[in-house]
Short mmCIF file of C-alpha atoms in Angstrom, two decimals:
data_model
loop_
_atom_site.label_atom_id
_atom_site.label_comp_id
_atom_site.label_asym_id
_atom_site.label_seq_id
_atom_site.Cartn_x
_atom_site.Cartn_y
_atom_site.Cartn_z
CA UNK D 7 0.00 0.00 0.00
CA UNK D 8 1.17 3.55 -0.80
CA UNK D 9 0.32 6.81 0.92
CA UNK D 10 -2.51 8.85 -0.59
CA UNK D 11 -0.48 11.58 -2.29
CA UNK D 12 -2.01 14.83 -1.03
CA UNK D 13 1.06 16.57 0.46
CA UNK D 14 3.91 18.19 -1.54
CA UNK D 15 6.96 17.17 0.47
CA UNK D 16 10.42 18.62 0.99
CA UNK D 17 13.18 16.02 0.95
CA UNK D 18 13.85 16.41 4.67
CA UNK D 19 13.37 13.66 7.25
CA UNK D 20 13.43 14.91 10.87
CA UNK D 21 14.51 12.32 13.44
CA UNK D 22 15.02 14.46 16.55
CA UNK D 23 14.08 17.89 17.84
CA UNK D 24 15.09 19.99 20.84
CA UNK D 25 13.38 23.29 21.70
CA UNK D 26 13.58 25.32 18.43
CA UNK D 27 15.99 22.98 16.64
CA UNK D 28 15.08 20.10 14.33
CA UNK D 29 17.70 17.51 13.33
CA UNK D 30 17.30 15.39 10.20
CA UNK D 31 18.51 11.87 9.38
CA UNK D 32 21.77 13.29 7.98
CA UNK D 33 22.54 15.22 11.15
CA UNK D 34 21.67 18.62 9.66
CA UNK D 35 20.19 21.09 12.16
CA UNK D 36 17.30 23.38 11.22
CA UNK D 37 15.95 26.42 13.06
CA UNK D 38 12.21 25.87 13.48
CA UNK D 39 10.35 29.15 12.99
CA UNK D 40 7.11 27.44 12.01
CA UNK D 41 6.38 24.90 14.78
CA UNK D 42 4.58 22.56 12.39
CA UNK D 43 1.71 25.02 11.68
CA UNK D 44 2.06 26.66 15.10
CA UNK D 45 1.60 23.45 17.06
CA UNK D 46 4.82 23.40 19.09
CA UNK D 47 4.16 25.94 21.84
CA UNK D 48 6.64 25.11 24.62
CA UNK D 49 9.48 23.77 22.47
CA UNK D 50 10.22 20.36 21.02
CA UNK D 51 10.78 17.57 23.57
CA UNK D 52 10.51 19.98 26.51
CA UNK D 53 11.77 17.93 29.52
CA UNK D 54 8.81 18.53 31.88
CA UNK D 55 6.36 17.74 29.08
CA UNK D 56 8.16 14.54 28.09
CA UNK D 57 8.37 13.37 31.71
CA UNK D 58 4.65 13.94 32.31
CA UNK D 59 3.63 12.01 29.19
CA UNK D 60 5.99 9.14 29.99
CA UNK D 61 4.66 8.92 33.51
CA UNK D 62 1.05 8.98 32.34
CA UNK D 63 1.47 6.28 29.68
CA UNK D 64 3.03 4.04 32.35
CA UNK D 65 -0.25 4.27 34.28
CA UNK D 66 -3.18 4.77 31.88
CA UNK D 67 -3.28 6.20 28.38
CA UNK D 68 -6.96 6.03 27.55
CA UNK D 69 -10.40 5.14 28.69
CA UNK D 70 -13.79 6.45 27.59
CA UNK D 71 -15.66 9.49 28.86
CA UNK D 72 -18.06 7.18 30.71
CA UNK D 73 -15.81 7.20 33.78
CA UNK D 74 -14.30 9.78 36.14
CA UNK D 75 -11.13 11.46 34.85
CA UNK D 76 -9.68 13.93 37.37
CA UNK D 77 -7.11 15.04 34.78
CA UNK D 78 -9.91 16.68 32.78
CA UNK D 79 -10.92 18.70 35.84
CA UNK D 80 -7.32 19.72 36.51
CA UNK D 81 -6.85 20.80 32.90
CA UNK D 82 -10.07 22.84 32.95
CA UNK D 83 -9.13 24.59 36.20
CA UNK D 84 -5.60 25.45 35.05
CA UNK D 85 -6.79 26.65 31.65
CA UNK D 86 -9.45 28.83 33.26
CA UNK D 87 -6.92 30.38 35.62
CA UNK D 88 -4.21 31.04 33.03
CA UNK D 89 -6.61 32.40 30.40
CA UNK D 90 -8.65 34.48 32.84
CA UNK D 91 -11.85 32.68 31.82
CA UNK D 92 -12.62 30.76 35.00
CA UNK D 93 -16.40 31.08 34.57
CA UNK D 94 -16.33 29.24 31.22
CA UNK D 95 -16.75 25.47 30.85
CA UNK D 96 -14.58 23.09 28.84
CA UNK D 97 -15.48 20.45 26.27
CA UNK D 98 -12.47 18.42 25.14
CA UNK D 99 -11.95 16.92 21.69
CA UNK D 100 -8.97 16.05 19.49
CA UNK D 101 -8.41 18.74 16.83
CA UNK D 102 -9.16 22.29 15.77
CA UNK D 103 -11.61 21.17 13.10
CA UNK D 104 -13.48 19.07 15.64
CA UNK D 105 -13.51 22.01 18.04
CA UNK D 106 -15.08 24.26 15.41
CA UNK D 107 -17.60 21.58 14.44
CA UNK D 108 -18.76 21.40 18.04
CA UNK D 109 -18.79 25.18 18.40
CA UNK D 110 -21.05 25.55 15.37
CA UNK D 111 -23.28 22.68 16.49
CA UNK D 112 -23.65 24.11 20.00
CA UNK D 113 -24.52 27.53 18.57
CA UNK D 114 -27.25 26.02 16.38
CA UNK D 115 -28.66 23.99 19.27
CA UNK D 116 -28.70 27.15 21.39
CA UNK D 117 -30.70 29.48 19.15
CA UNK D 118 -32.30 27.08 16.68
CA UNK D 119 -30.88 28.85 13.61
CA UNK D 120 -28.56 27.53 10.92
CA UNK D 121 -26.86 30.18 8.75
CA UNK D 122 -23.29 31.18 9.62
CA UNK D 123 -21.39 34.38 8.87
CA UNK D 124 -17.66 33.87 8.25
CA UNK D 125 -14.97 36.03 6.69
CA UNK D 126 -12.93 36.20 3.51
CA UNK D 127 -9.63 34.27 3.77
CA UNK D 128 -10.88 32.36 6.79
CA UNK D 129 -9.65 28.87 7.66
CA UNK D 130 -11.52 26.81 10.26
CA UNK D 131 -10.72 23.19 9.39
CA UNK D 132 -11.37 20.43 6.86
CA UNK D 133 -14.39 18.60 8.31
CA UNK D 134 -18.02 19.18 7.35
CA UNK D 135 -19.22 22.47 8.85
CA UNK D 136 -15.68 23.67 9.61
CA UNK D 137 -14.66 23.51 5.95
CA UNK D 138 -17.96 25.02 4.86
CA UNK D 139 -17.09 28.18 6.82
CA UNK D 140 -13.55 28.15 5.35
CA UNK D 141 -13.11 30.56 2.44
CA UNK D 142 -11.36 28.20 0.00
CA UNK D 143 -13.50 26.58 -2.68
CA UNK D 144 -10.71 24.14 -3.57
CA UNK D 145 -11.19 22.21 -0.32
CA UNK D 146 -15.00 22.43 -0.04
CA UNK D 147 -16.68 19.35 -1.53
CA UNK D 148 -20.31 19.48 -2.76
CA UNK D 149 -21.47 17.66 0.38
CA UNK D 150 -19.97 20.44 2.51
CA UNK D 151 -21.33 23.25 0.33
CA UNK D 152 -24.88 22.44 1.46
CA UNK D 153 -24.21 24.43 4.62
CA UNK D 154 -25.68 27.95 4.74
CA UNK D 155 -22.69 30.29 4.95
CA UNK D 156 -22.22 33.95 4.06
CA UNK D 157 -18.66 35.24 3.65
CA UNK D 158 -17.96 38.90 4.34
CA UNK D 159 -14.86 41.15 4.38
CA UNK D 160 -13.19 41.93 7.67
CA UNK D 161 -13.71 45.31 9.31
CA UNK D 162 -16.98 46.21 7.57
CA UNK D 163 -19.43 45.98 10.46
CA UNK D 164 -22.33 47.45 8.48
CA UNK D 165 -22.29 44.41 6.19
CA UNK D 166 -22.30 42.06 9.18
CA UNK D 167 -25.18 43.87 10.85
CA UNK D 168 -27.21 43.73 7.63
CA UNK D 169 -26.89 39.93 7.61
CA UNK D 170 -27.59 39.47 11.31
CA UNK D 171 -30.70 41.62 11.03
CA UNK D 172 -32.25 39.03 8.70
CA UNK D 173 -32.81 36.86 11.78
CA UNK D 174 -31.57 33.47 10.51
CA UNK D 175 -27.87 33.64 11.50
CA UNK D 176 -26.90 31.21 14.26
CA UNK D 177 -23.25 32.23 14.64
CA UNK D 178 -20.46 34.48 13.52
CA UNK D 179 -17.13 32.64 13.44
CA UNK D 180 -13.91 34.64 13.25
CA UNK D 181 -10.22 34.00 13.88
CA UNK D 182 -8.47 36.12 16.49
CA UNK D 183 -5.77 36.57 13.84
CA UNK D 184 -6.14 34.84 10.48
CA UNK D 185 -3.56 32.10 9.98
CA UNK D 186 -3.66 30.39 6.60
CA UNK D 187 -5.36 33.47 5.14
CA UNK D 188 -2.30 35.64 5.72
CA UNK D 189 -2.27 37.27 9.19
CA UNK D 190 -5.10 39.74 8.61
CA UNK D 191 -7.19 40.64 11.64
CA UNK D 192 -10.15 42.65 12.77
CA UNK D 193 -9.60 46.05 14.35
CA UNK D 194 -10.53 46.66 17.97
CA UNK D 195 -13.41 48.85 16.80
CA UNK D 196 -14.66 46.03 14.56
CA UNK D 197 -14.42 43.32 17.24
CA UNK D 198 -16.23 45.48 19.79
CA UNK D 199 -19.02 46.33 17.35
CA UNK D 200 -19.24 42.67 16.36
CA UNK D 201 -19.74 41.60 19.98
CA UNK D 202 -22.55 44.15 20.39
CA UNK D 203 -24.26 43.12 17.15
CA UNK D 204 -24.19 39.44 18.08
CA UNK D 205 -25.82 40.17 21.43
CA UNK D 206 -28.47 42.37 19.78
CA UNK D 207 -29.55 39.70 17.29
CA UNK D 208 -29.14 36.57 19.48
CA UNK D 209 -26.17 35.34 17.43
CA UNK D 210 -23.39 33.25 18.94
CA UNK D 211 -19.92 34.81 18.63
CA UNK D 212 -17.33 32.05 18.04
CA UNK D 213 -13.67 32.99 18.32
CA UNK D 214 -11.43 30.55 16.51
CA UNK D 215 -8.21 30.68 18.53
CA UNK D 216 -6.91 27.35 17.22
CA UNK D 217 -3.73 28.99 15.95
CA UNK D 218 -3.78 32.41 17.62
CA UNK D 219 -4.45 31.14 21.16
CA UNK D 220 -2.29 29.82 23.97
CA UNK D 221 -0.14 32.93 24.28
CA UNK D 222 0.95 33.11 20.66
CA UNK D 223 -0.43 36.61 20.08
CA UNK D 224 1.07 38.19 23.19
CA UNK D 225 -2.05 37.60 25.27
CA UNK D 226 -3.47 34.19 26.12
CA UNK D 227 -6.11 34.64 23.42
CA UNK D 228 -5.83 37.09 20.55
CA UNK D 229 -9.36 38.46 21.06
CA UNK D 230 -8.26 39.66 24.50
CA UNK D 231 -6.33 42.46 22.77
CA UNK D 232 -9.72 44.02 21.98
CA UNK D 233 -11.45 43.99 25.37
CA UNK D 234 -14.31 41.72 24.33
CA UNK D 235 -15.76 38.39 25.39
CA UNK D 236 -16.64 35.47 23.12
CA UNK D 237 -19.53 33.06 23.55
CA UNK D 238 -17.45 30.06 22.44
CA UNK D 239 -13.68 29.83 21.94
CA UNK D 240 -12.11 27.01 19.94
CA UNK D 241 -8.55 25.88 20.70
CA UNK D 242 -6.16 23.15 19.56
CA UNK D 243 -2.66 23.45 18.01
CA UNK D 244 -0.51 24.80 20.86
CA UNK D 245 -2.71 23.14 23.46
CA UNK D 246 -0.86 19.82 23.35
CA UNK D 247 2.59 20.77 21.98
CA UNK D 248 2.23 18.09 19.31
CA UNK D 249 -0.16 15.72 21.03
CA UNK D 250 -3.63 15.88 19.40
CA UNK D 251 -5.77 17.94 21.76
CA UNK D 252 -8.62 20.31 20.99
CA UNK D 253 -11.40 21.98 22.95
CA UNK D 254 -14.07 24.60 23.10
CA UNK D 255 -14.40 27.02 26.00
CA UNK D 256 -18.10 27.66 26.55
CA UNK D 257 -19.53 30.76 28.23
CA UNK D 258 -22.12 30.50 31.04
CA UNK D 259 -25.01 31.35 28.66
CA UNK D 260 -25.06 27.74 27.40
CA UNK D 261 -26.70 24.88 29.26
CA UNK D 262 -25.28 21.36 29.05
CA UNK D 263 -27.35 18.19 28.74
CA UNK D 264 -26.34 14.55 28.48
CA UNK D 265 -25.54 13.59 24.91
CA UNK D 266 -25.52 17.17 23.57
CA UNK D 267 -21.86 16.84 22.54
CA UNK D 268 -19.60 13.80 22.53
CA UNK D 269 -16.30 12.34 21.41
CA UNK D 270 -14.38 9.08 21.65
CA UNK D 271 -10.78 10.23 21.97
CA UNK D 272 -11.22 13.77 23.31
CA UNK D 273 -10.15 14.23 26.92
CA UNK D 274 -8.17 11.02 27.19
CA UNK D 275 -5.79 10.62 30.10
CA UNK D 276 -2.75 11.01 27.87
CA UNK D 277 -4.09 14.07 26.04
CA UNK D 278 -4.96 15.73 29.34
CA UNK D 279 -1.46 15.05 30.65
CA UNK D 280 -0.08 16.79 27.57
CA UNK D 281 -2.46 19.73 28.03
CA UNK D 282 -1.61 20.12 31.71
CA UNK D 283 2.12 19.96 31.00
CA UNK D 284 1.82 22.73 28.40
CA UNK D 285 0.02 25.05 30.82
CA UNK D 286 2.46 24.27 33.62
CA UNK D 287 5.46 25.09 31.40
CA UNK D 288 3.87 28.29 30.03
CA UNK D 289 3.41 29.45 33.63
CA UNK D 290 6.73 28.14 34.99
CA UNK D 291 8.84 29.72 32.22
CA UNK D 292 6.67 32.86 31.92
CA UNK D 293 6.48 32.29 28.19
CA UNK D 294 3.95 35.09 27.76
CA UNK D 295 6.67 37.54 28.74
CA UNK D 296 9.09 35.95 26.29
CA UNK D 297 6.55 36.21 23.46
CA UNK D 298 6.17 39.94 23.96
CA UNK D 299 9.89 40.59 24.38
CA UNK D 300 10.84 38.64 21.27
CA UNK D 301 8.01 40.27 19.32
CA UNK D 302 9.34 43.75 20.08
CA UNK D 303 12.85 42.63 19.19
CA UNK D 304 11.63 41.11 15.92
CA UNK D 305 9.90 44.35 14.90
CA UNK D 306 13.13 46.27 15.39
CA UNK D 307 15.48 43.68 13.90
CA UNK D 308 13.41 43.13 10.74
CA UNK D 309 13.89 46.80 9.85
CA UNK D 310 17.41 45.83 8.76
CA UNK D 311 15.94 43.94 5.80
CA UNK D 312 15.23 45.90 2.62
CA UNK D 313 12.21 45.31 0.47
CA UNK D 314 9.70 44.30 3.13
CA UNK D 315 6.23 45.66 2.40
CA UNK D 316 4.88 45.15 5.93
CA UNK D 317 4.97 42.93 9.01
CA UNK D 318 1.54 41.56 9.94
CA UNK D 319 0.20 39.87 13.04
CA UNK D 320 1.06 40.05 16.73
CA UNK D 321 3.37 38.30 19.19
CA UNK D 322 4.86 35.19 17.62
CA UNK D 323 2.15 34.88 14.98
CA UNK D 324 3.73 36.98 12.27
CA UNK D 325 3.75 37.47 8.54
CA UNK D 326 6.58 39.14 6.62
CA UNK D 327 5.09 40.44 3.37
CA UNK D 328 6.99 41.32 0.20
CA UNK D 329 5.82 42.59 -3.20
CA UNK D 330 6.71 39.26 -4.90
CA UNK D 331 5.88 35.58 -4.60
CA UNK D 332 8.05 34.20 -1.78
CA UNK D 333 8.02 30.52 -2.85
CA UNK D 334 11.65 30.60 -4.04
CA UNK D 335 12.72 32.57 -0.97
CA UNK D 336 11.05 30.12 1.40
CA UNK D 337 12.63 27.17 -0.41
CA UNK D 338 16.07 28.78 -0.18
CA UNK D 339 15.59 29.40 3.55
CA UNK D 340 14.73 25.75 4.13
CA UNK D 341 17.16 23.99 1.81
CA UNK D 342 20.20 26.29 2.00
CA UNK D 343 19.84 28.25 5.24
CA UNK D 344 18.15 25.43 7.19
CA UNK D 345 15.31 27.55 8.54
CA UNK D 346 11.67 26.46 8.53
CA UNK D 347 9.06 29.13 7.79
CA UNK D 348 5.47 28.84 6.57
CA UNK D 349 3.38 29.91 3.60
CA UNK D 350 -0.11 31.40 3.37
CA UNK D 351 -2.88 32.04 0.86
CA UNK D 352 -1.12 35.35 0.37
CA UNK D 353 1.72 34.14 -1.89
CA UNK D 354 3.85 37.17 -1.00
CA UNK D 355 3.98 36.36 2.69
CA UNK D 356 6.36 34.33 4.88
CA UNK D 357 4.59 33.01 7.96
CA UNK D 358 6.63 33.05 11.20
CA UNK D 359 5.24 30.82 13.99
CA UNK D 360 8.15 29.72 16.21
CA UNK D 361 7.82 27.92 19.53
CA UNK D 362 7.05 30.39 22.31
CA UNK D 363 10.50 29.60 23.72
CA UNK D 364 12.30 31.17 20.73
CA UNK D 365 15.22 33.44 21.63
CA UNK D 366 16.39 36.79 20.32
CA UNK D 367 19.51 35.05 18.97
CA UNK D 368 17.23 32.92 16.79
CA UNK D 369 15.72 36.08 15.34
CA UNK D 370 19.25 37.32 14.59
CA UNK D 371 19.92 34.07 12.72
CA UNK D 372 16.72 34.45 10.71
CA UNK D 373 17.31 38.10 9.78
CA UNK D 374 20.87 37.37 8.67
CA UNK D 375 19.71 34.43 6.54
CA UNK D 376 16.84 36.45 5.10
CA UNK D 377 19.15 39.29 4.03
CA UNK D 378 21.58 36.82 2.46
CA UNK D 379 18.82 34.94 0.67
CA UNK D 380 17.26 38.08 -0.78
CA UNK D 381 20.64 39.21 -2.07
CA UNK D 382 21.41 35.81 -3.57
CA UNK D 383 18.04 35.69 -5.34
CA UNK D 384 18.77 39.04 -6.97
CA UNK D 385 22.00 37.74 -8.53
#
């Protein structure tokens, strides 16, 4: 049997990783400024994280949600404390797409409506409703396109209000900072007006923090930069530092009932151990402080590079935009300079999503390599 060929692959085979360094099967070291789509939050093979997972698998890796699991309670309490959302409730699942599926389902159960408002260049996952609210026709199959979704531009609140006023919208789903779309984001004025409009028309406000959450933006959640509250918050990527964990944080306005939501693998003992370890390390190492310090350093250091159109995003969720397609530049950075970066729907943008443990010296390495690569591509 062969693999179903859906991924274009670089000829690189990682065999080991430590913090922000990846080592391939030839012994070549790479600086990881992408974290595997922003998944690695506390660094590769972080010692406390590894020890907690090893200890847990020695005792119990999995059993169903039909029994007591104190690790779920511990994870919920620590997440509430660290995020400042202690009055929310937690439903655990296994991925960002699954989190968004459950967020949309819960919204529809809550108000009995079905249409969703999403935004241009959005990405919310590849499963049924999640991909339907993703603005990319190439990955939406006909079976998904049956969902009722209206896509609107960011930062045009009058267009949103016109749709909500029609009375059939169950939810607005929006990323704290767009990831795959290219690091665009709503303004504070837009987010605040959006929160008010959703309350006015009994519409559930879903904040997709799958990539922008867990401290990556400089606050625990990116929407917290705007002084608003969300009805449901979806999380995944950085939540497990590579172990598949996802969740939705649910505001007190929703009432639970047996069977309303469910999952087989979500909230397993091993996934909870991973989630707890991540939160413990974020707190122990004060990674939020590091994110903000390195962000400020990055903004200053990147000024040394000529030809940059703009830097987008916040914290360690950044996009460096040029006025040309960066495919060749990104390839050169990976193959010749041994630095991983990411791409986006915006073909002129390099996506920078390092582990939250990244150091200023790593930024120096990147800027030097970027300047060299740009010069070499000119010649």
